mmCIF file of C-alpha atoms in Angstrom:
data_model
loop_
_atom_site.group_PDB
_atom_site.id
_atom_site.type_symbol
_atom_site.label_atom_id
_atom_site.label_comp_id
_atom_site.label_asym_id
_atom_site.label_seq_id
_atom_site.Cartn_x
_atom_site.Cartn_y
_atom_site.Cartn_z
ATOM 1 C CA MET A 1 17.240 -4.700 -5.452
ATOM 2 C CA VAL A 2 15.418 -7.433 -4.669
ATOM 3 C CA PHE A 3 12.931 -7.054 -6.705
ATOM 4 C CA LYS A 4 13.937 -5.600 -9.295
ATOM 5 C CA ARG A 5 14.359 -7.489 -13.301
ATOM 6 C CA ARG A 6 17.263 -8.945 -14.143
ATOM 7 C CA ASP A 7 16.538 -8.345 -18.359
ATOM 8 C CA LYS A 8 15.394 -4.592 -17.682
ATOM 9 C CA ARG A 9 12.409 -3.885 -21.244
ATOM 10 C CA PRO A 10 12.371 -1.500 -23.455
ATOM 11 C CA VAL A 11 10.466 1.624 -23.045
ATOM 12 C CA TRP A 12 8.244 -0.118 -26.637
ATOM 13 C CA ARG A 13 8.180 -3.084 -24.521
ATOM 14 C CA ALA A 14 6.566 -2.147 -21.305
ATOM 15 C CA VAL A 15 4.233 -0.030 -23.934
ATOM 16 C CA LEU A 16 3.763 -3.237 -26.450
ATOM 17 C CA GLU A 17 3.628 -5.329 -23.057
ATOM 18 C CA PHE A 18 0.170 -3.133 -20.983
ATOM 19 C CA PHE A 19 -1.740 -3.639 -24.505
ATOM 20 C CA TRP A 20 -1.028 -7.264 -24.632
ATOM 21 C CA PRO A 21 0.911 -9.218 -22.193
ATOM 22 C CA ARG A 22 3.057 -11.187 -22.795
ATOM 23 C CA GLY A 23 0.100 -15.231 -23.581
ATOM 24 C CA GLY A 24 -1.967 -12.326 -24.625
ATOM 25 C CA TRP A 25 -4.957 -11.963 -22.556
ATOM 26 C CA GLY A 26 -6.860 -14.989 -22.318
ATOM 27 C CA ARG A 27 -4.086 -15.472 -20.815
ATOM 28 C CA ALA A 28 -4.008 -13.277 -18.295
ATOM 29 C CA ALA A 29 -8.017 -13.120 -17.042
ATOM 30 C CA ARG A 30 -7.672 -17.474 -16.725
ATOM 31 C CA TYR A 31 -4.808 -16.173 -14.235
ATOM 32 C CA VAL A 32 -6.723 -14.599 -12.620
ATOM 33 C CA GLN A 33 -9.846 -16.693 -12.506
ATOM 34 C CA HIS A 34 -7.318 -19.089 -10.833
ATOM 35 C CA ARG A 35 -5.664 -16.874 -8.485
ATOM 36 C CA LEU A 36 -9.877 -15.833 -7.670
ATOM 37 C CA HIS A 37 -10.056 -19.568 -6.599
ATOM 38 C CA ARG A 38 -8.372 -20.227 -4.506
ATOM 39 C CA LEU A 39 -9.089 -16.939 -2.114
ATOM 40 C CA PRO A 40 -9.669 -19.062 1.568
ATOM 41 C CA ASP A 41 -12.250 -16.536 1.432
ATOM 42 C CA THR A 42 -16.718 -17.268 1.666
ATOM 43 C CA PRO A 43 -17.154 -17.931 -2.606
ATOM 44 C CA GLU A 44 -19.722 -14.132 -1.352
ATOM 45 C CA THR A 45 -17.348 -12.815 0.750
ATOM 46 C CA ILE A 46 -15.201 -12.843 -2.684
ATOM 47 C CA ALA A 47 -18.136 -12.252 -4.722
ATOM 48 C CA ARG A 48 -18.819 -9.153 -3.425
ATOM 49 C CA GLY A 49 -15.183 -7.935 -3.805
ATOM 50 C CA ILE A 50 -15.148 -8.999 -7.666
ATOM 51 C CA PHE A 51 -18.726 -7.275 -7.952
ATOM 52 C CA ALA A 52 -16.593 -4.006 -5.890
ATOM 53 C CA GLY A 53 -13.611 -4.706 -8.396
ATOM 54 C CA VAL A 54 -15.295 -4.990 -11.918
ATOM 55 C CA PHE A 55 -18.004 -1.691 -10.944
ATOM 56 C CA THR A 56 -15.182 0.454 -10.161
ATOM 57 C CA THR A 57 -13.258 -0.135 -14.035
ATOM 58 C CA PHE A 58 -16.918 1.940 -14.509
ATOM 59 C CA THR A 59 -15.579 5.428 -12.881
ATOM 60 C CA PRO A 60 -13.086 7.296 -14.279
ATOM 61 C CA LEU A 61 -10.814 7.639 -11.147
ATOM 62 C CA TYR A 62 -8.249 6.189 -13.270
ATOM 63 C CA GLY A 63 -4.844 5.603 -11.157
ATOM 64 C CA LEU A 64 -6.525 4.546 -8.545
ATOM 65 C CA HIS A 65 -8.940 2.288 -8.882
ATOM 66 C CA PHE A 66 -6.863 0.180 -6.900
ATOM 67 C CA ILE A 67 -7.636 2.218 -3.584
ATOM 68 C CA VAL A 68 -11.038 2.401 -5.250
ATOM 69 C CA ALA A 69 -11.944 -0.965 -5.279
ATOM 70 C CA ALA A 70 -9.911 -1.560 -1.476
ATOM 71 C CA THR A 71 -13.152 1.029 -0.552
ATOM 72 C CA LEU A 72 -15.866 -0.611 -2.172
ATOM 73 C CA ALA A 73 -14.941 -4.240 -0.693
ATOM 74 C CA TRP A 74 -14.234 -3.348 2.886
ATOM 75 C CA LEU A 75 -17.612 -1.692 3.295
ATOM 76 C CA VAL A 76 -19.646 -4.804 1.367
ATOM 77 C CA ARG A 77 -17.377 -6.273 3.471
ATOM 78 C CA GLY A 78 -16.533 -8.348 0.026
ATOM 79 C CA ASN A 79 -12.621 -9.826 0.214
ATOM 80 C CA ILE A 80 -10.001 -7.034 -1.193
ATOM 81 C CA ILE A 81 -7.641 -9.566 -3.471
ATOM 82 C CA ALA A 82 -10.695 -10.289 -5.082
ATOM 83 C CA ALA A 83 -11.570 -6.273 -5.431
ATOM 84 C CA LEU A 84 -7.663 -5.290 -6.359
ATOM 85 C CA LEU A 85 -8.294 -9.027 -8.814
ATOM 86 C CA GLY A 86 -11.658 -7.987 -10.378
ATOM 87 C CA THR A 87 -10.471 -4.519 -11.324
ATOM 88 C CA PHE A 88 -8.613 -6.843 -14.615
ATOM 89 C CA PHE A 89 -11.986 -6.153 -15.699
ATOM 90 C CA GLY A 90 -11.003 -2.963 -17.036
ATOM 91 C CA ASN A 91 -8.076 -3.460 -19.510
ATOM 92 C CA PRO A 92 -7.354 -1.288 -22.526
ATOM 93 C CA LEU A 93 -9.707 -4.430 -24.497
ATOM 94 C CA THR A 94 -12.430 -2.997 -22.717
ATOM 95 C CA TYR A 95 -11.576 1.158 -21.341
ATOM 96 C CA VAL A 96 -12.419 2.082 -24.840
ATOM 97 C CA PRO A 97 -16.531 0.346 -24.180
ATOM 98 C CA ILE A 98 -16.581 1.471 -20.995
ATOM 99 C CA GLY A 99 -16.097 4.528 -21.287
ATOM 100 C CA ILE A 100 -18.285 4.750 -24.193
ATOM 101 C CA VAL A 101 -21.565 2.827 -22.371
ATOM 102 C CA SER A 102 -20.775 5.616 -19.203
ATOM 103 C CA LEU A 103 -20.049 9.019 -21.058
ATOM 104 C CA GLU A 104 -23.284 8.374 -23.078
ATOM 105 C CA THR A 105 -25.696 6.687 -19.514
ATOM 106 C CA GLY A 106 -23.922 10.289 -17.495
ATOM 107 C CA TYR A 107 -25.479 12.605 -20.938
ATOM 108 C CA PHE A 108 -28.691 11.073 -20.841
ATOM 109 C CA LEU A 109 -28.486 11.621 -16.865
ATOM 110 C CA LEU A 110 -27.712 15.170 -17.121
ATOM 111 C CA GLY A 111 -29.066 15.704 -20.530
ATOM 112 C CA ILE A 112 -26.093 16.268 -21.960
ATOM 113 C CA ASP A 113 -25.905 17.112 -25.863
ATOM 114 C CA ARG A 114 -23.211 15.088 -26.819
ATOM 115 C CA HIS A 115 -23.838 16.528 -30.303
ATOM 116 C CA SER A 116 -23.332 20.467 -30.077
ATOM 117 C CA PRO A 117 -21.133 22.052 -32.711
ATOM 118 C CA HIS A 118 -19.535 23.741 -30.218
ATOM 119 C CA HIS A 119 -18.518 20.948 -28.382
ATOM 120 C CA ALA A 120 -14.800 19.384 -28.965
ATOM 121 C CA SER A 121 -14.197 15.476 -29.766
ATOM 122 C CA LEU A 122 -12.928 13.635 -26.339
ATOM 123 C CA LEU A 123 -9.504 13.356 -27.430
ATOM 124 C CA GLU A 124 -9.156 16.937 -28.118
ATOM 125 C CA LYS A 125 -10.534 17.933 -24.265
ATOM 126 C CA PHE A 126 -8.212 14.822 -22.806
ATOM 127 C CA THR A 127 -5.626 17.157 -25.098
ATOM 128 C CA TYR A 128 -7.265 20.739 -23.641
ATOM 129 C CA ALA A 129 -7.074 20.326 -20.686
ATOM 130 C CA GLY A 130 -3.750 18.531 -19.587
ATOM 131 C CA HIS A 131 -2.499 21.179 -21.649
ATOM 132 C CA ASP A 132 -4.238 23.643 -19.533
ATOM 133 C CA LEU A 133 -2.792 21.850 -15.963
ATOM 134 C CA TRP A 134 0.398 21.098 -16.885
ATOM 135 C CA HIS A 135 0.947 25.085 -17.482
ATOM 136 C CA ASN A 136 -0.877 25.719 -14.718
ATOM 137 C CA ILE A 137 1.821 23.719 -13.262
ATOM 138 C CA LEU A 138 4.607 26.183 -14.549
ATOM 139 C CA ALA A 139 2.182 29.054 -14.093
ATOM 140 C CA ILE A 140 2.939 28.856 -10.069
ATOM 141 C CA PHE A 141 7.098 28.849 -10.721
ATOM 142 C CA THR A 142 6.575 31.631 -13.949
ATOM 143 C CA SER A 143 4.971 35.053 -14.134
ATOM 144 C CA ASP A 144 2.348 32.744 -16.124
ATOM 145 C CA THR A 145 -0.939 33.115 -15.429
ATOM 146 C CA THR A 146 -3.788 30.362 -15.028
ATOM 147 C CA ASP A 147 -6.776 29.452 -16.924
ATOM 148 C CA TRP A 148 -8.596 27.194 -15.792
ATOM 149 C CA THR A 149 -11.345 27.107 -19.042
ATOM 150 C CA ASN A 150 -9.617 23.861 -21.424
ATOM 151 C CA LEU A 151 -10.178 21.948 -17.516
ATOM 152 C CA ARG A 152 -13.969 23.505 -15.963
ATOM 153 C CA ILE A 153 -15.460 21.826 -19.833
ATOM 154 C CA PHE A 154 -13.412 18.639 -19.161
ATOM 155 C CA PHE A 155 -15.470 18.784 -15.778
ATOM 156 C CA HIS A 156 -18.053 18.257 -17.289
ATOM 157 C CA GLU A 157 -18.831 17.376 -20.180
ATOM 158 C CA VAL A 158 -16.313 14.626 -19.446
ATOM 159 C CA PHE A 159 -15.315 13.751 -16.355
ATOM 160 C CA TYR A 160 -18.487 14.604 -14.121
ATOM 161 C CA PRO A 161 -20.365 12.483 -17.020
ATOM 162 C CA TYR A 162 -18.982 9.246 -17.065
ATOM 163 C CA LEU A 163 -18.654 9.975 -13.274
ATOM 164 C CA ILE A 164 -22.628 9.614 -13.228
ATOM 165 C CA GLY A 165 -22.954 7.798 -15.759
ATOM 166 C CA GLY A 166 -20.986 5.290 -15.076
ATOM 167 C CA ILE A 167 -23.429 3.980 -11.475
ATOM 168 C CA ILE A 168 -25.689 2.210 -13.145
ATOM 169 C CA PRO A 169 -23.723 -0.357 -16.127
ATOM 170 C CA GLY A 170 -21.091 -0.713 -12.784
ATOM 171 C CA ILE A 171 -23.719 -2.249 -10.977
ATOM 172 C CA ILE A 172 -25.347 -3.733 -13.700
ATOM 173 C CA ALA A 173 -21.798 -5.539 -14.522
ATOM 174 C CA GLY A 174 -20.895 -6.210 -11.024
ATOM 175 C CA LEU A 175 -24.568 -7.308 -9.341
ATOM 176 C CA VAL A 176 -23.517 -9.889 -13.052
ATOM 177 C CA ALA A 177 -20.108 -10.976 -12.173
ATOM 178 C CA TYR A 178 -21.319 -11.654 -8.412
ATOM 179 C CA TYR A 179 -23.982 -13.911 -9.600
ATOM 180 C CA LEU A 180 -22.310 -15.723 -11.675
ATOM 181 C CA SER A 181 -18.678 -15.818 -9.359
ATOM 182 C CA VAL A 182 -20.550 -17.029 -6.902
ATOM 183 C CA PRO A 183 -21.476 -20.913 -8.241
ATOM 184 C CA VAL A 184 -18.091 -21.227 -9.900
ATOM 185 C CA ILE A 185 -16.547 -20.410 -6.521
ATOM 186 C CA ARG A 186 -17.933 -23.357 -4.417
ATOM 187 C CA ALA A 187 -17.989 -25.540 -6.930
ATOM 188 C CA TYR A 188 -14.077 -25.179 -7.559
ATOM 189 C CA GLN A 189 -13.768 -25.275 -3.355
ATOM 190 C CA ASN A 190 -15.721 -28.019 -3.188
ATOM 191 C CA ARG A 191 -13.963 -30.007 -5.500
ATOM 192 C CA ARG A 192 -11.128 -28.710 -4.121
ATOM 193 C CA ARG A 193 -11.534 -29.842 -0.765
ATOM 194 C CA GLY A 194 -12.518 -33.303 -1.881
ATOM 195 C CA ALA A 195 -9.713 -34.304 -3.332
ATOM 196 C CA LEU A 196 -7.847 -32.355 -0.539
ATOM 197 C CA LYS A 197 -9.990 -34.952 1.446
ATOM 198 C CA LYS A 198 -8.785 -37.965 -0.884
ATOM 199 C CA LYS A 199 -4.681 -37.251 -0.935
ATOM 200 C CA LEU A 200 -5.663 -37.279 2.760
ATOM 201 C CA ALA A 201 -6.985 -40.234 3.129
ATOM 202 C CA ALA A 202 -4.328 -41.897 0.668
ATOM 203 C CA LEU A 203 -2.452 -40.762 3.094
ATOM 204 C CA LYS A 204 -3.128 -42.110 5.807
ATOM 205 C CA LYS A 205 -4.030 -45.465 4.871
ATOM 206 C CA LYS A 206 -0.510 -45.186 3.460
ATOM 207 C CA GLN A 207 0.771 -44.754 6.890
ATOM 208 C CA LYS A 208 -0.982 -47.216 8.140
ATOM 209 C CA ALA A 209 -0.457 -49.596 6.044
ATOM 210 C CA ALA A 210 3.420 -48.808 6.967
ATOM 211 C CA ASP A 211 3.328 -49.375 10.230
ATOM 212 C CA GLU A 212 0.794 -52.533 9.965
ATOM 213 C CA GLY A 213 4.221 -53.554 7.726
ATOM 214 C CA GLY A 214 7.048 -52.625 10.234
ATOM 215 C CA ALA A 215 5.849 -53.987 13.332
ATOM 216 C CA PRO A 216 7.318 -56.760 14.872
ATOM 217 C CA ASP A 217 5.111 -59.788 15.073
#
């Protein structure tokens, strides 16, 4: 295959690079920043795309973040590529604080008592929900009965509070990213445009000198 890796990575290395990419997260962030600056669009349009991407990271729709970000960018008339790059705001280093903020906000808005003794831990809810999902899938092909209890608990105590609670901090983080991005992108584009004009002027001057030097007496 044309795009197949020549050096096939073992599973442990793929997992390791997911949490800590080659060169570290600083290098990855600089790459994303460089790509954003070079997008051929207005600073406001690119920044609206960044807003969409950052906002999406505060939703519990893992696995669908690219689709959600692209759709939201289209709705707000933002740059879709910028939205996809903006989703990298959510990564293994930020997902935990994002999740905590979103859940705590959701619990507050919905009036859920997260300290209630019958509530299992967050990890246990994920585990139980995954077990129920797998069991119910197998039940389609066996004589076992389906049981949606833990999935209902997961929806009401994790997914729904996360979904509702992520709206406010997602908007705040998205707006901060928007207003920080516009002047930075505009300055970069102006500097790059100026550099291109200087380069073009130098080429014209060089061409003119060459034409004059080669002209007959």
